[in-house]
Coordinates of C-alpha atoms and ligand atoms in Angstrom, one line a residue:
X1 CA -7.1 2.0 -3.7
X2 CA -10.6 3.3 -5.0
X3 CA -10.7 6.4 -7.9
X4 CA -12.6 8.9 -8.1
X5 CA -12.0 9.9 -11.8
X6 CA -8.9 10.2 -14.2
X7 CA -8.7 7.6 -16.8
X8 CA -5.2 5.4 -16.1
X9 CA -2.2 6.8 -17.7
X10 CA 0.2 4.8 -19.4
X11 CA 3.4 5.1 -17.6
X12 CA 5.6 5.8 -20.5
X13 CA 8.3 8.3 -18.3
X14 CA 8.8 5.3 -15.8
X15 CA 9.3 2.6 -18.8
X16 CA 11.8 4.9 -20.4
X17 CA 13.7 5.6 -16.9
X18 CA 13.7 1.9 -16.0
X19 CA 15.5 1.3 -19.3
X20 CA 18.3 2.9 -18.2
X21 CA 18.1 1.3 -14.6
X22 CA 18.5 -2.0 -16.2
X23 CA 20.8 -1.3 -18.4
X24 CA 23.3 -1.3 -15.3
X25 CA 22.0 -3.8 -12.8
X26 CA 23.2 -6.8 -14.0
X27 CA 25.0 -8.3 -11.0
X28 CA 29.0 -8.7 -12.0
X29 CA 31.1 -10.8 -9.8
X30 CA 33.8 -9.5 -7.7
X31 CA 36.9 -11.0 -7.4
X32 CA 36.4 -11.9 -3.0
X33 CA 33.0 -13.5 -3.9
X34 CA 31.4 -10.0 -3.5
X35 CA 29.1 -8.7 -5.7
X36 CA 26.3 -5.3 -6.2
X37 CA 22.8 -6.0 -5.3
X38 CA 20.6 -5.3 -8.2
X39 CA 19.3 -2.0 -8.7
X40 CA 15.3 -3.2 -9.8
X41 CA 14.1 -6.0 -8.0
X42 CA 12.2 -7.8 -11.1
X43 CA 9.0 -6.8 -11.3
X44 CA 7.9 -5.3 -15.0
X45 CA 5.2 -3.8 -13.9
X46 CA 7.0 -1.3 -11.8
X47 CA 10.7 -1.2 -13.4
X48 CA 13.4 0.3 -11.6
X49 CA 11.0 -0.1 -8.0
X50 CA 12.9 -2.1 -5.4
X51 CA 16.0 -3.8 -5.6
X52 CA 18.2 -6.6 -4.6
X53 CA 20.3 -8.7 -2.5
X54 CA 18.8 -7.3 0.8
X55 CA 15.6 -7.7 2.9
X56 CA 14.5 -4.7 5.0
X57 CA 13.5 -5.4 8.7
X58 CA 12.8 -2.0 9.9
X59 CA 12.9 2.1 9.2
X60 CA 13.7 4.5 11.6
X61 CA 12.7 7.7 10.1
X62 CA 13.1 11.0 11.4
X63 CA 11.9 13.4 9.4
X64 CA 11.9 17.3 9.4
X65 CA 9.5 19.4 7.3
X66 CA 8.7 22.9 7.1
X67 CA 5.5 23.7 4.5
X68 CA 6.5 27.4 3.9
X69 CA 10.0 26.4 2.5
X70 CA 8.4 23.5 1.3
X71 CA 11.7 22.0 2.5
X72 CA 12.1 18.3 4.2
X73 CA 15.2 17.2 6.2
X74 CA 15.7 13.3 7.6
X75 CA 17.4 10.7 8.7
X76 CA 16.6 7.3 7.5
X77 CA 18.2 4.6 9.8
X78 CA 17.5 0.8 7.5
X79 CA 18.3 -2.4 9.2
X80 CA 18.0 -5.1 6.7
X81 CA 19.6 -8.3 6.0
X82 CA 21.4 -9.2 3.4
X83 CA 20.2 -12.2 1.1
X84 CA 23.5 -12.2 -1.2
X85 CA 27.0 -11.2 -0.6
X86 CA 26.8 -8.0 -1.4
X87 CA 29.8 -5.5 -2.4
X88 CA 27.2 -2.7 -2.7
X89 CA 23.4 -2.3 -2.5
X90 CA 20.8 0.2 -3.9
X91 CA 18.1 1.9 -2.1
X92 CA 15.1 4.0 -3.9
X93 CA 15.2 8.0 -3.4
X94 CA 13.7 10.1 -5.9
X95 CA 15.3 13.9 -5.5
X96 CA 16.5 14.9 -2.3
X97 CA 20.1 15.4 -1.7
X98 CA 22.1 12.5 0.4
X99 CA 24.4 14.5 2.7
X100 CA 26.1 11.2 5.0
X101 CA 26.1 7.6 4.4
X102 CA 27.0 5.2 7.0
X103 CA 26.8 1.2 7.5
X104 CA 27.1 -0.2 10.7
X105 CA 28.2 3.3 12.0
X106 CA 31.3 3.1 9.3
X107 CA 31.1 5.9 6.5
X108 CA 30.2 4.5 2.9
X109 CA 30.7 5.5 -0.2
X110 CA 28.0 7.0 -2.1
X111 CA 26.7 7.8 -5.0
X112 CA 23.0 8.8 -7.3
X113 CA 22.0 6.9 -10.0
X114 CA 18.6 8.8 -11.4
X115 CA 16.4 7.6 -8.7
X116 CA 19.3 5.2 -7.0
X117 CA 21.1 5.7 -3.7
X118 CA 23.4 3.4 -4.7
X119 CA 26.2 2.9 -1.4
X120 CA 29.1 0.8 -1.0
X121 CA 30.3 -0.1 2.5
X122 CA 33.9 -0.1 3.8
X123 CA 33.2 -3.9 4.1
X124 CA 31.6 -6.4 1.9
X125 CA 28.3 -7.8 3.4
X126 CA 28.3 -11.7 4.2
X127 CA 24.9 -13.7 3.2
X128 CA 22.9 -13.5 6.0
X129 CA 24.6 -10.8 8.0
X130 CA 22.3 -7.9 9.5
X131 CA 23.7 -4.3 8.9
X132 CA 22.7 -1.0 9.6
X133 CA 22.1 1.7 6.8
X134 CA 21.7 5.8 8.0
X135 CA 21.0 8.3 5.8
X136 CA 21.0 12.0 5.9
X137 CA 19.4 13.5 3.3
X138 CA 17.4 16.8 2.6
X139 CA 15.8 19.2 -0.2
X140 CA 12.8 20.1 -1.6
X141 CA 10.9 16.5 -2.0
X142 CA 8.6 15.9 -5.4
X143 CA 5.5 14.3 -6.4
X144 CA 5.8 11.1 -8.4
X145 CA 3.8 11.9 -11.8
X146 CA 4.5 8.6 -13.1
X147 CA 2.5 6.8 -10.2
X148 CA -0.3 6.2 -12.8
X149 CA -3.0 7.0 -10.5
X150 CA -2.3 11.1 -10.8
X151 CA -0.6 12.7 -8.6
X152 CA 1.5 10.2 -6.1
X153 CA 4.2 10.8 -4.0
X154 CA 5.3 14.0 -1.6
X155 CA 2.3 16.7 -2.8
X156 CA 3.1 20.2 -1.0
X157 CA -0.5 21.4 -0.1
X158 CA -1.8 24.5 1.0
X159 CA -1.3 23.8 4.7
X160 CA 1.4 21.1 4.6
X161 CA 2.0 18.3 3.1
X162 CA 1.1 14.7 1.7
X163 CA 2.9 11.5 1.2
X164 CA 1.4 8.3 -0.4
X165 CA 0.5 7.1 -4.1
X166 CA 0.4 3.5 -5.3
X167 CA 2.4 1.5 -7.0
X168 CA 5.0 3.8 -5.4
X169 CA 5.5 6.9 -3.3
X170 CA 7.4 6.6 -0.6
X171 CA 11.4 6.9 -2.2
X172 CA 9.6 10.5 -2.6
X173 CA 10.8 11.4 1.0
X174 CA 12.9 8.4 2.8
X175 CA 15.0 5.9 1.0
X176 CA 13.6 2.3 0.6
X177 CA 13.4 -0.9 -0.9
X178 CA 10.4 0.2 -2.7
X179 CA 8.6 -3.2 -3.5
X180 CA 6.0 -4.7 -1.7
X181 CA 7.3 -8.0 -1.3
X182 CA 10.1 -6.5 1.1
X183 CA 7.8 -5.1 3.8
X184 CA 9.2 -3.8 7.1
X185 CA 8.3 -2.2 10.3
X186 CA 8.6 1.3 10.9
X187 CA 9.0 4.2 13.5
X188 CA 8.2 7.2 12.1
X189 CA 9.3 10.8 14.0
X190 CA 7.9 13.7 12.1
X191 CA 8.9 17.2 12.8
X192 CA 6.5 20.3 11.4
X193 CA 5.9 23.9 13.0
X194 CA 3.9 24.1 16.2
X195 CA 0.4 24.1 15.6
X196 CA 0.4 21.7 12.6
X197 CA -0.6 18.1 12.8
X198 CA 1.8 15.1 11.6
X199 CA -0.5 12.0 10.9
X200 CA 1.4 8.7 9.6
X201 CA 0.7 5.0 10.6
X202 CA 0.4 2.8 12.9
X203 CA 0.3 3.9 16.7
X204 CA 0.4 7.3 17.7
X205 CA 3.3 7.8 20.3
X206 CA 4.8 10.6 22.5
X207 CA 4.5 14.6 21.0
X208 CA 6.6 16.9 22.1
X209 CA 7.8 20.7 21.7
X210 CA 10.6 22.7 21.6
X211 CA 11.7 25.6 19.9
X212 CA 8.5 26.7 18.0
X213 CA 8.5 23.2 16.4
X214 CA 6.8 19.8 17.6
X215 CA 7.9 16.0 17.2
X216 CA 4.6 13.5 16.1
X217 CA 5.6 9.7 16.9
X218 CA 4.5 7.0 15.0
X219 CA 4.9 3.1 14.8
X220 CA 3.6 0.7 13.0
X221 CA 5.1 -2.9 14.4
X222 CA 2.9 -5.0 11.9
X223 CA 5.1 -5.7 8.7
X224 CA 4.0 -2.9 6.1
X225 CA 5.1 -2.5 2.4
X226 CA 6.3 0.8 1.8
X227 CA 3.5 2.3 -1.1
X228 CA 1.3 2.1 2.4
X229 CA 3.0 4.3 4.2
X230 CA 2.1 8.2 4.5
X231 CA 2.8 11.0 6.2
X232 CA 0.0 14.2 6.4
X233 CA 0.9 17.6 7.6
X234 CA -1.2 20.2 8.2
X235 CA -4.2 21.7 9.8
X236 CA -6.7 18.6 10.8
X237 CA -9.4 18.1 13.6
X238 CA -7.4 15.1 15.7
X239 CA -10.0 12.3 17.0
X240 CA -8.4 10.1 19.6
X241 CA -10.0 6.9 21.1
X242 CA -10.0 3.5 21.8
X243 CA -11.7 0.8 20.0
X244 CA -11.1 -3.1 20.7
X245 CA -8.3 -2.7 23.1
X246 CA -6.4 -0.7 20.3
X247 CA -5.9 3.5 19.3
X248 CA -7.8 4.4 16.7
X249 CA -7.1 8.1 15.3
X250 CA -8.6 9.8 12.7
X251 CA -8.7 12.7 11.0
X252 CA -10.6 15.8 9.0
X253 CA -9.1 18.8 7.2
X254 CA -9.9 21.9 9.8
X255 CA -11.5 23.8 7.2
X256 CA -13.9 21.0 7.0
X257 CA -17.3 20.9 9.0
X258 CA -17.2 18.7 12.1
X259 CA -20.6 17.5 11.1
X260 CA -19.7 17.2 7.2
X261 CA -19.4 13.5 5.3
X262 CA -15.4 13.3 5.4
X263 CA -16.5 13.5 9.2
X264 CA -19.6 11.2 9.5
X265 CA -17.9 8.6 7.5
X266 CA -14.8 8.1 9.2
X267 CA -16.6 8.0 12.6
X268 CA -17.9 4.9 10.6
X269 CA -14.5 3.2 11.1
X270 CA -14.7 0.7 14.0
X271 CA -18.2 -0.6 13.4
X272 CA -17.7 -1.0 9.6
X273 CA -13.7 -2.9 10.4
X274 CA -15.7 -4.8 13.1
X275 CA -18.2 -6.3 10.2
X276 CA -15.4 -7.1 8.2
X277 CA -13.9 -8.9 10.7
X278 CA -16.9 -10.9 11.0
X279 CA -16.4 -12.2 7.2
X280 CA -12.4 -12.2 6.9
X281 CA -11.0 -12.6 10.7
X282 CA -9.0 -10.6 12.9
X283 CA -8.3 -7.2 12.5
X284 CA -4.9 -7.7 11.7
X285 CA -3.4 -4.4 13.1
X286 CA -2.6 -2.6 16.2
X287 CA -4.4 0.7 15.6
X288 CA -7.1 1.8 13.4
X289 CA -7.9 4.8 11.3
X290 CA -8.7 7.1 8.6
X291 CA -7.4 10.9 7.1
X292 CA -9.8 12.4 4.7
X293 CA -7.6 15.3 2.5
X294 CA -9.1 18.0 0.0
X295 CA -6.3 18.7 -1.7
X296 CA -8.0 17.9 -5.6
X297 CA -4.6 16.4 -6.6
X298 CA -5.6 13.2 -4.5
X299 CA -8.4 11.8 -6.9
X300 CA -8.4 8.7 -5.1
X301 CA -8.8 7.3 -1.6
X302 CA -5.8 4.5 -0.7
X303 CA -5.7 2.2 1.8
X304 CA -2.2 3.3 4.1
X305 CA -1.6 1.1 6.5
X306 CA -4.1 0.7 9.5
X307 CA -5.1 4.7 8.4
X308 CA -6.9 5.0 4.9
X309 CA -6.2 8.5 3.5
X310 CA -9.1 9.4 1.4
X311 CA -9.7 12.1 -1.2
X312 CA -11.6 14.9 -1.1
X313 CA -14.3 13.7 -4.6
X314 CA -16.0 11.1 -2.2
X315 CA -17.6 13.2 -0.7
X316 CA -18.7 15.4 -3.2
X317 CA -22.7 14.6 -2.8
X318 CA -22.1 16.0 1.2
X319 CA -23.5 12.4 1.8
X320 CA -21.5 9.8 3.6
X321 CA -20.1 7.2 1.8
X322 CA -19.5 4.4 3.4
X323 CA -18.8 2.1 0.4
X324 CA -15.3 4.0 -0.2
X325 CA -14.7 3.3 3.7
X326 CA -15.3 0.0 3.6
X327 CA -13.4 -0.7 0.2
X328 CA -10.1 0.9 2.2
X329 CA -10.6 -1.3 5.4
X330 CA -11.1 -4.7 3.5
X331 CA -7.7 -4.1 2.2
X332 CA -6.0 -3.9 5.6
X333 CA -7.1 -7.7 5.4
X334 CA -6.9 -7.8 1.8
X335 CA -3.6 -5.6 0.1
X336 CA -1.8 -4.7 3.2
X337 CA -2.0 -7.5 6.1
X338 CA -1.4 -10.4 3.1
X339 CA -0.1 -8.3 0.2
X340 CA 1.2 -9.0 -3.3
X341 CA 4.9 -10.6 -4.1
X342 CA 4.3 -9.0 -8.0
X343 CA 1.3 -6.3 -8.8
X344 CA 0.3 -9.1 -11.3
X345 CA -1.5 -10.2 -8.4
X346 CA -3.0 -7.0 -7.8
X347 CA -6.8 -8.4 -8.0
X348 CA -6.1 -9.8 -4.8
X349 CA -6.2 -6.5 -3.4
X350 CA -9.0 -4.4 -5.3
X351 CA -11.3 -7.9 -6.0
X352 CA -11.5 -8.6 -2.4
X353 CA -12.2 -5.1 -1.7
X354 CA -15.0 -4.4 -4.3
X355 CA -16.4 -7.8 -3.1
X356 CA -15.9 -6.4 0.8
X357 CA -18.3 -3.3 -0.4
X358 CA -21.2 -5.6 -1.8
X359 CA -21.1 -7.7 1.7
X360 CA -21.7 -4.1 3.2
X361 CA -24.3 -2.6 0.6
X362 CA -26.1 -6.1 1.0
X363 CA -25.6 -5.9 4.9
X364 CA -26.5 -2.3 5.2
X365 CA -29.8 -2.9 4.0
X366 CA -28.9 -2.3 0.0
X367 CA -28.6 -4.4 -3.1
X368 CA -27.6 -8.2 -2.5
X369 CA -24.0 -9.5 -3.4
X370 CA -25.6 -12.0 -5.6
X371 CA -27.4 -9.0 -7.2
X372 CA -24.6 -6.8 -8.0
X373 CA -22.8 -9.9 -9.5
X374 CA -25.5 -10.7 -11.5
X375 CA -25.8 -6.8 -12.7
X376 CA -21.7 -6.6 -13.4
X377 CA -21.6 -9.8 -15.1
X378 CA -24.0 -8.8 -17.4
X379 CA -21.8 -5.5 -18.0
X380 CA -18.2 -7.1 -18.1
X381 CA -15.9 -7.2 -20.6
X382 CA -14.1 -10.3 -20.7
X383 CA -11.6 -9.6 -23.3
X384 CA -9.8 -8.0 -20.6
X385 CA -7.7 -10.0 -17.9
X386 CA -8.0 -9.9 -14.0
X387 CA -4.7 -11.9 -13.4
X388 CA -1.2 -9.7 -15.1
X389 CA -3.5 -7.2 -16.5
X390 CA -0.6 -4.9 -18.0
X391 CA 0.8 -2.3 -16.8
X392 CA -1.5 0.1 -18.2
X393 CA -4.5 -1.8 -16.6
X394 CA -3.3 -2.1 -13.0
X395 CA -6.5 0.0 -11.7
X396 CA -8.6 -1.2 -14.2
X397 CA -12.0 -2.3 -14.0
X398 CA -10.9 -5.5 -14.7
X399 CA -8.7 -5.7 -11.4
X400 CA -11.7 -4.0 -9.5
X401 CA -15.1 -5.3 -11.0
X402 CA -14.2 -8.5 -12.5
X403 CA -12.1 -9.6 -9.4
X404 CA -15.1 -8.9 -7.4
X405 CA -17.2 -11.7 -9.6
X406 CA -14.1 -13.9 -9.7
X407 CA -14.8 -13.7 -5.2
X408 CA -18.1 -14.4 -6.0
X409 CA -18.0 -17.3 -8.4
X410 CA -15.7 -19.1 -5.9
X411 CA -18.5 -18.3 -3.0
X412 CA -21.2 -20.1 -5.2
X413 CA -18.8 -22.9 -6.4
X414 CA -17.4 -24.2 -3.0
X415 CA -20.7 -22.6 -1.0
X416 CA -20.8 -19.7 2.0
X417 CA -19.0 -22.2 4.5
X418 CA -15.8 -23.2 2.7
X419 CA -15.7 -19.7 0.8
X420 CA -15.6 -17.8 4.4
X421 CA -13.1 -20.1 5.7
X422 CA -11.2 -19.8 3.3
X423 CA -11.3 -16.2 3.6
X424 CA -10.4 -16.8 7.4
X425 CA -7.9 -18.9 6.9
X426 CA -6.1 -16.8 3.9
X427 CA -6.4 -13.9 6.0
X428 CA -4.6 -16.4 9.0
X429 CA -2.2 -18.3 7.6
X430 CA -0.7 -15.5 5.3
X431 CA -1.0 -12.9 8.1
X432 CA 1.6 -10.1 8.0
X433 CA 3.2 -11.7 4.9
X434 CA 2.7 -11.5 0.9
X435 CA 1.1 -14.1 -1.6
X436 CA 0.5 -15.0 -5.1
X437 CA -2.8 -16.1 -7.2
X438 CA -1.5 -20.0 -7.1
X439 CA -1.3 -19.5 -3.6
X440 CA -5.0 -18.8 -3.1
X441 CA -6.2 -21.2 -5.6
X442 CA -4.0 -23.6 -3.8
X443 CA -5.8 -23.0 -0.4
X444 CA -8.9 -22.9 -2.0
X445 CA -8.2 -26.3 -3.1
X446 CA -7.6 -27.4 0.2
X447 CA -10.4 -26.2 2.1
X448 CA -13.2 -27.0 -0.4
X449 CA -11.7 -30.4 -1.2
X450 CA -12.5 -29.4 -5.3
X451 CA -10.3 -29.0 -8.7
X452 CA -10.6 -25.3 -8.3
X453 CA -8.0 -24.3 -11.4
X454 CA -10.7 -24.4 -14.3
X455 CA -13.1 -22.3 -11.9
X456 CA -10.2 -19.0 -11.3
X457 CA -9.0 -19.6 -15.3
X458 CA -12.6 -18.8 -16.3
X459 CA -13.2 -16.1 -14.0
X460 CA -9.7 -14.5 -14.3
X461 CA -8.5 -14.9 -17.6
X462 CA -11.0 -16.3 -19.8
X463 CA -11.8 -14.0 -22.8
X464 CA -15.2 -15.2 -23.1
X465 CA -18.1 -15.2 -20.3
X466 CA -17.5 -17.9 -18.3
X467 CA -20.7 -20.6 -17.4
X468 CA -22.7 -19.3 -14.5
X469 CA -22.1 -21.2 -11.3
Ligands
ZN501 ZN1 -8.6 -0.6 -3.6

């Protein structure tokens, strides 16, 4: 994630909400050994997200959507696992009306709790047993205000639509365990008027037609945590190709010019993921990407899975900008491939990133990465922490900046070969999965053979400027 503007808003509508999530979610014991799966999974930074006593292994979503009704219809078939006996479970959906609930093909009771589909099967669900959630839902889906980065969630636009928004989006238009630590695979079917394109992630499959309306197929078979999935609807100049054996698909707003910067910089893609895989290590997806959007409402660019959507105030100079490409791309390493068990962690997304774009401006011919840490340093404000930086500071330049000199120490403290295989092996040996600060300082540890702990303190939550290495 990379802003454009907008100051961080505190999330005060989400904190009063979640109060009245918890207030109910305290697991109660049934009499058979049964008991509901929490309705918040635990993470205070984004109360009332997720929830418990189940682990998501795939979403089959079919989705419906017509832009002049501003009207979405689907079908949300969850396979998931259960990790507690479980006498009922939540999922997230915000709005949209739940029509049919069924598990295992059996109806099930249902019911809305503010922004919880909460359902209870015929059957209790053993520990350990894999069941079958479908959902039929439909109504007119809404943005997600409270996303503290703007406007989040389902955005009607002028031509369409678009879905995405961190901490949180997607509950906006399919239900979901909405946490990161419970990613999933997907298979996405989207269904808009003919002539409209339907970009989500992952790879593109079969399209098809039929009665004035067409079917888009996507899948993304690499484990994804829902706030990177998206869906855009509307009129967009398609590229296709092929780069490194995989699809990679990207794609402009019509309106735009072919030859403009959303353009030039998204052709960028391939050779700009191909240097970062130089530093970090295999591209860890199946397809590649980019969608660049004007509607002003996205004043951000975030990295979706395996297809960044980027805002339209990047661009405003009509140059390229390559830095914001590159920030989105190091997180399909660093964010999405290995991604965060709590957003505490979140500087292990946007500090690797921001790092990721000084390796670029220094390898594109610009200022060194020792250069711009030497220039931020001077300009940082260690009163405020990298590591758990509230709530209120979860895109602050703190996160960003300071997270990038954090990457930076640790280069000049262990020395370019044990930092880049670290990176490598980081990237490797959490592939696919999520991770915690301890975890990296624990690898770190390993690789460089040093005490490592006093070094990541300093640099993430010191409140004075920590010595030079
Ligand atoms: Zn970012």
């Amino acid at each position: 994630m990379r802003r454009t503007s907008a100051p961080v808003r505190p999330g005060l509508a989400v904190a009063v909400a979640a109060a009245v999530v918890l207030a109910g979610c305290l697991p109660s014991r049934d009499d058979d050994g049964f008991h509901p799966g929490a309705a918040d999974i635990g993470d205070p930074y984004v109360p009332g997200a997720g929830n418990g006593g189940y682990d998501v292994d795939n979403y089959r979503l079919a989705v419906d959507y017509d832009p002049p009704g501003d009207r979405l219809s689907g079908r949300a078939v969850v396979t998931a696992t259960a990790t507690e006996p479980l006498s009922r479970f939540n999922l997230d959906l915000v709005g949209l009306d739940v029509t049919a609930v069924t598990v295992d093909d059996a109806r099930a009771e249902h019911h809305r709790d503010g922004d919880e589909l909460v359902v209870t099967p015929e059957r209790g669900l053993a520990r350990g047993s894999r069941f079958t959630v479908e959902v039929t839902y439909a109504g007119v889906p809404t943005a997600r205000p409270d996303g503290q980065l703007g406007s989040g969630g389902f955005l009607h636009t002028e031509d369409g639509a678009i879905a995405l928004g961190q901490p949180y989006s997607a509950a906006t238009w399919f239900p979901v365990n909405d946490h990161p630590s419970d990613k999933a695979t997907y298979e996405i079917e989207v269904t808009v008027p003919d002539g409209l394109e339907a970009l989500s992630n992952g790879v593109p499959g079969g399209r098809t037609s039929a009665g004035g309306r067409t079917t888009w197929r996507w899948a993304e078979r690499t484990p994804m945590a829902s706030y990177l999935s998206t869906l855009v609807i509307g009129d967009y100049r398609v590229t296709t190709g092929t780069h490194a054996g995989k699809p990679i698909v990207t794609a402009v707003p019509e309106r735009l010019a072919a030859t403009g910067p959303e353009a030039s910089s998204l052709a960028r893609t391939a050779e700009i993921a191909d240097f970062l895989a130089g530093r970090f290590g295999p591209y860890p997806f199946e397809s590649y990407g980019g969608i660049a959007v004007t509607d002003p409402r996205v004043g951000y660019a975030l990295e979706t899975q395996s297809r960044p959507v980027y805002g339209p105030g990047f661009f405003r100079s009509g140059q390229p900008n390559l830095g914001v490409v590159t920030h989105e791309l190091a997180h399909q390493w660093f964010g999405n491939s290995v991604a965060v068990a709590r957003w505490r962690d979140i500087w292990l997304n946007e500090g690797f990133a921001t790092y990721a774009e000084w390796l670029w401006e220094e390898h594109d011919g610009g200022r060194t990465a020792q250069r711009n840490f030497e220039l931020r340093y001077a300009m940082t404000d260690w009163s405020r922490p990298t590591l758990d930086p509230g709530r209120g500071q979860l895109f602050g330049s703190a996160v960003y900046t300071r997270g990038a000199l954090a990457v930076h120490a640790l280069r000049r403290t262990v020395g370019d070969d044990a930092f880049f295989t670290i990176l490598r092996t980081w990237t490797a040996e959490r592939r696919g999965g999520n991770a915690t600060t301890d975890d990296l300082v624990a690898l770190a540890e390993r690789v460089s053979g040093k005490d490592l702990r006093p070094l990541f303190d300093a640099w993430l939550t010191g409140r004075t400027a920590p010595t030079l290495p």
